Coordinates of C-alpha atoms and ligand atoms in Angstrom, one line a residue:
M425 CA 84.9 135.2 107.4
N426 CA 85.1 137.9 104.8
S427 CA 88.1 138.6 102.5
A428 CA 89.8 141.3 104.7
E429 CA 89.5 139.0 107.8
F430 CA 90.8 136.0 105.8
R431 CA 93.8 138.1 104.6
R432 CA 94.6 139.3 108.1
Q433 CA 94.3 135.9 109.6
A434 CA 96.3 134.2 106.8
H435 CA 99.3 136.5 107.4
G436 CA 99.1 135.5 111.1
V437 CA 99.0 131.9 110.3
V438 CA 102.0 132.0 107.9
D439 CA 104.0 133.9 110.6
W440 CA 103.0 131.2 113.1
I441 CA 104.2 128.4 110.7
A442 CA 107.5 130.1 110.1
D443 CA 108.0 130.6 113.8
Y444 CA 107.0 127.0 114.5
L445 CA 109.6 125.7 112.0
D446 CA 112.3 128.0 113.4
T447 CA 111.6 126.9 117.0
I448 CA 111.0 123.3 116.7
E449 CA 114.3 122.0 118.0
P450 CA 113.8 122.8 121.7
R451 CA 110.4 121.0 121.7
A452 CA 110.2 117.4 122.6
P453 CA 109.6 115.4 119.4
V454 CA 106.5 113.6 120.9
P455 CA 104.0 115.1 123.4
D456 CA 103.8 114.0 127.0
V457 CA 100.0 113.3 126.9
R458 CA 97.9 110.4 128.0
P459 CA 94.8 108.9 126.0
G460 CA 91.9 111.3 126.4
D461 CA 93.9 114.3 127.6
I462 CA 93.1 116.4 124.4
R463 CA 89.5 115.2 124.0
R464 CA 88.7 116.1 127.6
Q465 CA 89.5 119.8 126.8
L466 CA 87.1 119.9 123.8
P467 CA 83.4 120.5 124.1
A468 CA 81.2 117.6 123.1
E469 CA 79.0 119.7 120.9
A470 CA 79.8 121.9 117.9
P471 CA 78.9 125.6 118.5
E472 CA 75.6 127.0 117.2
Q473 CA 77.1 130.4 116.8
G474 CA 80.4 131.1 114.9
E475 CA 83.4 132.1 117.1
P476 CA 86.0 134.6 116.3
F477 CA 89.1 133.1 114.6
E478 CA 91.4 134.5 117.3
R479 CA 89.6 132.4 119.9
I480 CA 89.9 129.3 117.9
F481 CA 93.5 129.9 117.0
A482 CA 94.2 130.4 120.8
D483 CA 92.7 127.0 121.4
F484 CA 94.8 125.5 118.6
E485 CA 97.9 126.8 120.4
R486 CA 96.7 125.9 123.9
I487 CA 95.1 122.5 123.3
I488 CA 96.0 121.1 119.9
V489 CA 99.7 121.9 119.5
P490 CA 100.7 120.4 122.9
G491 CA 99.2 117.1 121.7
L492 CA 101.1 117.0 118.4
A493 CA 104.1 114.9 117.5
H494 CA 106.7 117.1 115.7
W495 CA 107.5 115.1 112.6
Q496 CA 109.7 117.9 111.3
H497 CA 112.0 117.8 114.4
P498 CA 115.7 117.2 113.7
G499 CA 115.6 114.4 116.4
W500 CA 112.9 112.6 114.5
F501 CA 114.4 109.2 113.8
A502 CA 111.2 107.2 114.1
Y503 CA 109.2 105.4 111.3
F504 CA 110.5 107.0 108.1
A505 CA 110.6 110.8 107.9
S506 CA 107.6 112.7 106.4
N507 CA 109.4 115.8 105.1
A508 CA 107.4 119.0 104.5
S509 CA 109.8 121.5 102.9
P510 CA 108.7 125.2 102.8
P511 CA 107.9 125.3 99.1
S512 CA 105.6 122.3 99.5
I513 CA 103.9 124.0 102.5
L514 CA 103.3 127.0 100.2
A515 CA 102.0 124.7 97.5
E516 CA 99.6 123.2 99.9
M517 CA 98.4 126.6 100.9
L518 CA 97.8 127.5 97.2
A519 CA 96.1 124.2 96.5
A520 CA 93.8 124.8 99.4
G521 CA 93.2 128.3 98.1
V522 CA 92.3 127.4 94.5
A523 CA 90.5 124.3 95.9
V524 CA 90.2 122.4 92.6
N525 CA 89.1 118.8 92.3
C526 CA 91.5 117.0 89.8
M527 CA 89.2 114.1 89.0
S528 CA 89.3 114.7 85.3
W529 CA 91.2 116.7 82.7
A530 CA 88.1 118.8 82.2
T531 CA 87.7 119.6 85.9
S532 CA 91.1 121.4 86.0
P533 CA 93.2 120.9 82.8
A534 CA 96.3 122.5 84.3
A535 CA 96.3 120.1 87.3
T536 CA 96.2 117.0 85.1
E537 CA 98.9 118.2 82.7
L538 CA 101.1 119.4 85.6
E539 CA 100.7 115.9 87.1
Q540 CA 101.8 114.3 83.8
V541 CA 104.8 116.6 83.4
T542 CA 106.1 116.5 87.1
L543 CA 105.8 112.7 87.1
D544 CA 107.8 112.4 83.9
W545 CA 110.4 114.8 85.5
L546 CA 110.6 112.6 88.5
R547 CA 110.7 109.4 86.5
R548 CA 113.7 110.7 84.6
L549 CA 115.4 112.0 87.8
L550 CA 115.0 108.6 89.3
G551 CA 116.2 106.8 86.2
F552 CA 113.1 104.6 86.1
P553 CA 112.1 102.9 82.8
E554 CA 110.8 105.3 80.1
A555 CA 107.9 102.9 79.5
F556 CA 106.4 103.8 82.9
S557 CA 103.5 106.4 83.1
G558 CA 102.8 108.0 86.5
V559 CA 99.8 108.9 88.6
I560 CA 99.8 110.5 92.0
Q561 CA 98.0 108.6 94.7
D562 CA 97.5 109.6 98.3
T563 CA 99.7 106.9 99.8
A564 CA 101.8 103.9 99.0
S565 CA 99.1 101.8 100.6
T566 CA 96.6 102.9 98.0
A567 CA 99.1 102.5 95.2
T568 CA 99.9 98.9 96.3
F569 CA 96.2 98.1 96.7
T570 CA 95.4 99.6 93.3
A571 CA 98.3 97.5 91.7
T572 CA 97.0 94.4 93.5
I573 CA 93.6 94.8 92.1
V574 CA 95.0 95.3 88.6
G575 CA 97.1 92.1 88.9
R576 CA 94.1 90.2 90.3
D577 CA 91.8 91.4 87.4
Q578 CA 94.5 90.5 84.9
A579 CA 94.7 87.0 86.2
W580 CA 91.0 86.7 86.2
R581 CA 90.8 87.8 82.7
R582 CA 93.4 85.2 81.7
A583 CA 92.2 82.2 83.9
G584 CA 88.6 82.9 84.5
R585 CA 86.7 84.1 87.6
D586 CA 86.7 80.6 89.1
A587 CA 90.5 80.4 89.2
R588 CA 92.3 80.1 92.5
L589 CA 94.6 83.1 92.5
V590 CA 97.7 83.4 94.7
F591 CA 99.6 86.5 96.1
Y592 CA 103.3 86.6 97.1
A593 CA 105.5 88.9 99.0
S594 CA 108.4 88.5 101.3
E595 CA 107.8 87.9 105.0
E596 CA 109.3 91.4 105.5
A597 CA 106.8 93.2 103.3
H598 CA 105.0 96.2 104.8
S599 CA 101.6 95.8 106.4
S600 CA 100.0 97.7 103.6
V601 CA 101.0 94.8 101.2
W602 CA 99.2 92.3 103.3
K603 CA 96.3 94.6 103.6
A604 CA 96.2 95.1 99.9
A605 CA 96.0 91.3 99.4
R606 CA 93.2 90.9 102.0
L607 CA 91.2 93.8 100.5
A608 CA 91.6 92.4 97.0
G609 CA 90.0 89.2 98.2
F610 CA 93.0 86.9 98.7
G611 CA 92.3 84.7 101.7
E612 CA 95.0 83.6 104.1
S613 CA 95.4 80.3 102.2
D614 CA 96.0 82.2 99.0
V615 CA 98.8 84.4 100.4
R616 CA 102.5 83.3 100.5
R617 CA 104.9 84.9 102.9
I618 CA 108.2 84.1 101.2
A619 CA 111.2 83.4 103.4
T620 CA 114.1 85.9 103.5
D621 CA 117.9 85.5 103.6
A622 CA 120.4 86.7 106.2
A623 CA 119.9 90.3 104.9
F624 CA 116.1 90.1 105.2
A625 CA 115.7 90.1 101.4
M626 CA 113.3 87.7 99.7
Q627 CA 114.9 84.3 98.7
P628 CA 114.2 83.9 95.0
D629 CA 114.5 80.1 95.3
A630 CA 111.8 80.1 97.8
L631 CA 109.6 82.3 95.5
A632 CA 110.4 80.0 92.5
A633 CA 109.4 76.9 94.6
A634 CA 106.2 78.5 95.8
L635 CA 105.2 79.7 92.2
E636 CA 105.9 76.2 90.8
A637 CA 104.1 74.4 93.6
D638 CA 101.0 76.5 93.2
Q639 CA 101.0 76.2 89.5
A640 CA 101.4 72.4 89.8
Q641 CA 98.3 72.4 91.9
G642 CA 96.3 74.3 89.4
R643 CA 96.5 77.6 91.2
V644 CA 97.3 80.9 89.4
P645 CA 100.2 82.9 90.6
A646 CA 98.6 86.4 90.2
V647 CA 100.5 89.0 92.0
V648 CA 104.0 89.2 93.4
V649 CA 105.1 92.3 95.5
A650 CA 108.9 92.9 95.8
T651 CA 110.2 95.5 98.2
I652 CA 113.3 97.8 97.7
G653 CA 113.9 99.2 101.1
S654 CA 111.7 97.3 103.6
T655 CA 110.3 99.1 106.6
S656 CA 111.9 97.1 109.3
S657 CA 115.4 96.9 107.9
T658 CA 115.5 98.5 104.4
A659 CA 116.1 95.1 102.9
I660 CA 116.4 94.9 99.1
D661 CA 114.5 92.1 97.4
P662 CA 116.4 90.8 94.2
V663 CA 114.1 92.3 91.7
P664 CA 116.0 91.2 88.6
V665 CA 115.5 87.5 89.5
I666 CA 112.0 88.1 90.8
G667 CA 111.1 89.9 87.6
R668 CA 112.3 86.9 85.5
L669 CA 110.2 84.6 87.6
T670 CA 107.1 86.7 87.3
R671 CA 107.6 86.9 83.5
T672 CA 107.9 83.0 83.4
H673 CA 104.7 82.6 85.4
G674 CA 102.7 85.4 84.0
S675 CA 102.3 87.2 87.4
F676 CA 101.9 90.9 87.9
L677 CA 104.9 92.4 89.6
H678 CA 104.5 95.5 91.9
V679 CA 107.6 97.0 93.6
D680 CA 107.2 98.8 96.8
A681 CA 110.0 101.4 97.0
A682 CA 108.0 103.8 99.2
W683 CA 111.0 105.1 101.2
A684 CA 114.0 104.0 99.2
G685 CA 112.8 105.0 95.8
S686 CA 113.9 108.6 96.4
A687 CA 117.5 107.4 96.7
A688 CA 117.4 106.5 93.0
L689 CA 118.1 110.2 92.5
L690 CA 121.7 109.3 93.2
P691 CA 123.6 107.7 90.4
E692 CA 125.6 105.6 93.0
C693 CA 122.3 104.1 94.3
R694 CA 120.9 103.2 90.9
H695 CA 122.1 99.6 91.1
Y696 CA 119.6 99.0 93.9
F697 CA 116.8 99.5 91.4
A698 CA 118.1 97.1 88.8
G699 CA 115.3 94.9 87.3
L700 CA 112.6 97.6 87.5
E701 CA 112.3 97.2 83.7
L702 CA 110.7 93.8 84.5
A703 CA 108.1 95.3 86.9
D704 CA 104.6 96.2 86.0
S705 CA 104.2 98.8 88.7
V706 CA 106.4 100.6 91.2
V707 CA 105.6 103.1 94.1
V708 CA 107.7 105.8 95.6
N709 CA 106.8 108.3 98.3
P710 CA 108.0 111.8 97.6
H711 CA 106.2 112.7 100.8
K712 CA 108.8 110.8 102.7
W713 CA 112.3 111.7 101.6
L714 CA 111.8 114.3 98.9
G715 CA 110.4 117.1 101.0
V716 CA 107.0 117.0 99.4
H717 CA 104.3 117.6 102.0
F718 CA 102.2 114.5 102.9
D719 CA 100.3 113.2 100.9
C720 CA 102.1 112.6 97.6
T721 CA 102.8 109.1 96.3
A722 CA 104.2 108.6 92.8
H723 CA 102.7 105.4 91.3
Y724 CA 104.3 104.3 88.0
V725 CA 102.8 101.6 85.8
R726 CA 103.9 100.0 82.6
D727 CA 100.4 99.8 81.1
P728 CA 97.9 102.4 82.3
G729 CA 95.3 100.6 80.1
L730 CA 95.2 97.9 82.8
L731 CA 94.5 100.5 85.4
Q732 CA 91.6 101.8 83.3
Q733 CA 90.2 98.3 82.7
S734 CA 90.0 97.9 86.5
F735 CA 88.9 101.4 87.5
A736 CA 87.3 103.3 84.7
L737 CA 83.5 103.8 84.9
T738 CA 82.1 106.7 83.1
P739 CA 78.6 107.9 83.6
E740 CA 77.2 110.7 81.4
Y741 CA 77.9 113.3 84.1
L742 CA 81.6 112.6 83.9
R743 CA 82.0 112.7 80.1
S744 CA 83.7 115.6 78.3
V745 CA 84.3 116.3 74.7
H746 CA 88.0 115.9 75.0
D747 CA 87.9 112.5 76.7
A748 CA 89.6 110.8 73.6
E749 CA 92.6 113.1 73.7
V750 CA 93.3 113.5 77.4
V751 CA 94.2 111.6 80.6
N752 CA 91.4 111.4 83.2
Y753 CA 93.2 110.3 86.3
R754 CA 89.9 109.3 88.0
D755 CA 90.3 106.2 85.8
W756 CA 93.7 105.4 87.2
G757 CA 92.7 104.6 90.8
I758 CA 90.0 104.2 93.4
P759 CA 88.8 107.8 94.3
L760 CA 86.8 109.9 91.9
G761 CA 87.7 113.3 93.7
R762 CA 91.4 114.0 93.7
R763 CA 93.4 116.7 95.5
F764 CA 95.8 119.0 93.5
R765 CA 99.0 117.2 94.6
A766 CA 101.1 117.8 91.5
L767 CA 101.5 121.4 92.5
K768 CA 103.7 120.6 95.6
L769 CA 105.8 118.1 93.7
W770 CA 106.3 120.8 90.9
M771 CA 107.2 123.6 93.5
V772 CA 109.6 121.4 95.4
L773 CA 111.4 120.0 92.3
R774 CA 111.7 123.6 91.0
N775 CA 112.6 125.4 94.2
S776 CA 115.0 122.7 95.6
G777 CA 116.4 121.5 92.4
A778 CA 117.5 118.0 92.0
E779 CA 121.1 118.7 93.1
A780 CA 120.0 119.9 96.6
L781 CA 117.7 116.8 97.0
R782 CA 120.6 114.6 96.0
A783 CA 123.0 116.4 98.5
M784 CA 120.5 115.9 101.3
I785 CA 119.9 112.2 100.7
R786 CA 123.7 111.7 100.3
Q787 CA 124.3 113.3 103.7
H788 CA 121.6 111.1 105.3
L789 CA 123.2 108.0 103.7
R790 CA 126.6 109.0 105.0
W791 CA 125.3 109.6 108.5
G792 CA 123.5 106.2 108.4
E793 CA 126.9 104.6 107.5
S794 CA 128.7 106.5 110.4
F795 CA 126.0 105.6 112.8
G796 CA 126.3 101.9 111.8
S797 CA 130.1 102.1 112.3
W798 CA 129.7 103.5 115.9
V799 CA 127.3 100.6 116.7
D800 CA 129.9 98.1 115.2
A801 CA 132.7 99.7 117.2
D802 CA 131.0 99.5 120.5
P803 CA 131.2 95.9 122.0
E804 CA 128.0 96.5 124.1
F805 CA 125.9 97.0 121.0
E806 CA 124.9 94.7 118.1
R807 CA 123.9 95.8 114.6
M808 CA 121.0 93.6 113.6
A809 CA 120.8 94.2 109.8
P810 CA 122.9 95.6 107.0
V811 CA 122.8 99.4 106.8
S812 CA 121.1 100.7 103.6
F813 CA 119.1 103.8 102.9
A814 CA 120.1 105.5 106.1
L815 CA 118.4 103.0 108.5
V816 CA 120.3 101.3 111.3
C817 CA 118.8 98.4 113.2
F818 CA 120.6 97.7 116.5
R819 CA 120.2 96.4 120.1
H820 CA 122.0 96.7 123.3
R821 CA 123.6 93.5 124.4
P822 CA 124.8 93.4 127.9
A823 CA 126.3 90.0 128.9
G824 CA 124.3 87.3 130.5
L825 CA 120.9 88.0 129.1
D826 CA 119.0 85.4 127.1
E827 CA 116.9 86.4 124.0
A828 CA 113.6 87.0 125.9
E829 CA 115.5 89.2 128.4
L830 CA 117.3 91.0 125.6
D831 CA 113.9 91.9 124.1
Q832 CA 112.7 93.2 127.5
H833 CA 115.9 95.1 128.0
N834 CA 115.9 96.8 124.7
R835 CA 112.2 97.8 125.0
R836 CA 113.2 99.5 128.3
L837 CA 116.2 101.0 126.6
L838 CA 113.9 102.5 123.9
A839 CA 111.6 104.0 126.4
L840 CA 114.6 105.6 128.2
I841 CA 116.0 107.0 124.9
N842 CA 112.6 108.6 124.0
A843 CA 112.2 109.9 127.5
S844 CA 115.2 112.1 126.9
G845 CA 112.7 114.4 125.1
R846 CA 115.4 115.1 122.5
V847 CA 115.0 112.3 120.0
H848 CA 112.3 109.9 118.9
L849 CA 113.0 106.3 117.7
I850 CA 110.8 103.2 117.3
G851 CA 111.5 99.5 117.5
T852 CA 110.6 96.6 115.2
S853 CA 110.9 92.9 115.1
L854 CA 113.6 91.1 113.0
R855 CA 113.2 87.3 113.0
G856 CA 111.3 87.6 116.2
R857 CA 113.9 89.7 118.0
F858 CA 113.1 93.2 119.2
V859 CA 115.5 95.8 117.6
I860 CA 115.7 99.6 117.7
R861 CA 115.5 101.4 114.5
M862 CA 117.5 104.7 113.9
A863 CA 115.9 106.0 110.7
I864 CA 117.8 109.2 109.4
G865 CA 115.9 111.2 106.9
Q866 CA 114.6 114.5 108.3
R867 CA 115.6 117.5 106.3
S868 CA 116.2 119.5 109.4
T869 CA 118.6 116.9 110.9
E870 CA 122.3 117.9 111.0
E871 CA 125.2 115.6 111.8
R872 CA 125.3 117.0 115.3
H873 CA 121.8 115.6 115.9
V874 CA 122.9 112.2 114.8
R875 CA 125.8 112.4 117.2
E876 CA 123.6 113.5 120.0
A877 CA 121.3 110.6 119.3
W878 CA 124.1 108.2 119.7
D879 CA 125.2 109.9 122.9
I880 CA 121.7 109.7 124.3
I881 CA 121.4 106.0 123.3
R882 CA 124.7 105.1 125.1
A883 CA 123.9 107.2 128.2
S884 CA 120.4 105.5 128.3
A885 CA 122.0 102.1 128.0
N886 CA 124.2 102.9 131.0
R887 CA 121.1 103.7 132.9
T888 CA 119.2 100.6 132.1
G889 CA 120.7 98.9 135.1
E890 CA 119.4 101.5 137.5
G891 CA 116.2 101.1 139.6
Ligands
PLP1052 C1 108.2 100.0 102.5 C2 106.9 100.7 102.8 N1 105.8 100.5 102.1 C3 104.7 101.2 102.3 C4 104.6 102.1 103.3 C5 103.3 102.8 103.6 O1 103.3 104.1 103.2 P1 102.0 105.0 103.1 O2 101.9 105.6 104.5 O3 102.3 106.1 102.1 O4 100.9 104.2 102.7 C6 105.7 102.4 104.1 C7 105.6 103.3 105.2 O5 106.6 103.7 105.9 C8 106.9 101.7 103.9 O6 108.0 101.9 104.7

């Protein structure tokens, strides 16, 4: 593809993206396809001869788009949102265009320095401790794994390689937390799933008991992960108490605020983040709630030197004359090669401005509260967890069904809700009970979409008795 052709096609692609975003609402949020439907339409072999871009693009529209879920849809209430605002899409295009690899300061000085500046901006906007330094990772999973390795290595340095290290998190922690423990070498018998209270938050007394019991048996409490805004119910672990316990026991404290962290932009939400000054590491995903195109995870650490002790490895070919004066982010995590992610964070923070981001999150929080009050007011429905960070967990509760039947009934209800083709929600399990999650957080969602979702849910509940 020559430059003239690239220019022509790129204009067409931008027009297509703008039209796509303008016309997303009438589409069903998830495609009606069965496993293999897309693959069957694609040839088994790559072409020997290049094809015209028009033909490839026609296949993109004909084969690929019908098999996509529309995460930017206003009826997207599943998982947590993955917002891609227009300035972040432009930034991704520019990052693709300049195609730099941001592994070291020397391999693109502006990328490293922009990452430092934008992460400091974000830290101040969130009111996170000044002592924290930031690095952009691809996902919260990677940040949590990175933090777990740092905590493990620190414990090894303190207690020796033969020490029996232990990892702690609440039973409601995200799967990425347990994956991090497993990948860092903690066996099942060295992992403690700490019990939660009625609001699904970690019970600090249970954590204290586990830490003490392990220490009494000669084990080393190495890593504790607390969550602010758990995936199933946005539960908030009591970080101030957990932080004091980890200080007493010399454990590394990582805080997973992947979704909820963005709400720290709001002064009225700051109290949820109390105790962060006691943490060693915290993760927030601007690629979820802040409109920054996936992937962009902000990982803040108290002591970047610990990251470097675990991850820095410098062969001759990676050295540069400025190494003593600069940050080389390749030493702050697992991959050597790094995408230019700071650009989209910078462009979103500048083009949106903090005020507009606060206004959006405030609206989502308000609609979450309203939705929770509609559930509470309807005697046929039951709210299954406190409402925080715009997530409402609920179930339909017709009379006369036992717990197992209620699970089945709500699974059927969820399928009916999603079959409307207007909204997409998912379910989860809280204390073994199946519940439906209404996660509000998509930037294209308006209040009318939240009302429509509730209408669809009630109408679907009325139909669960049919057939
Ligand atoms: C609380 C929490 N932690 C971690 C993750 C994983 O995020 P990522 O996809 O960035 O790894 C999620 C995903 O929704 C989450 O809700």
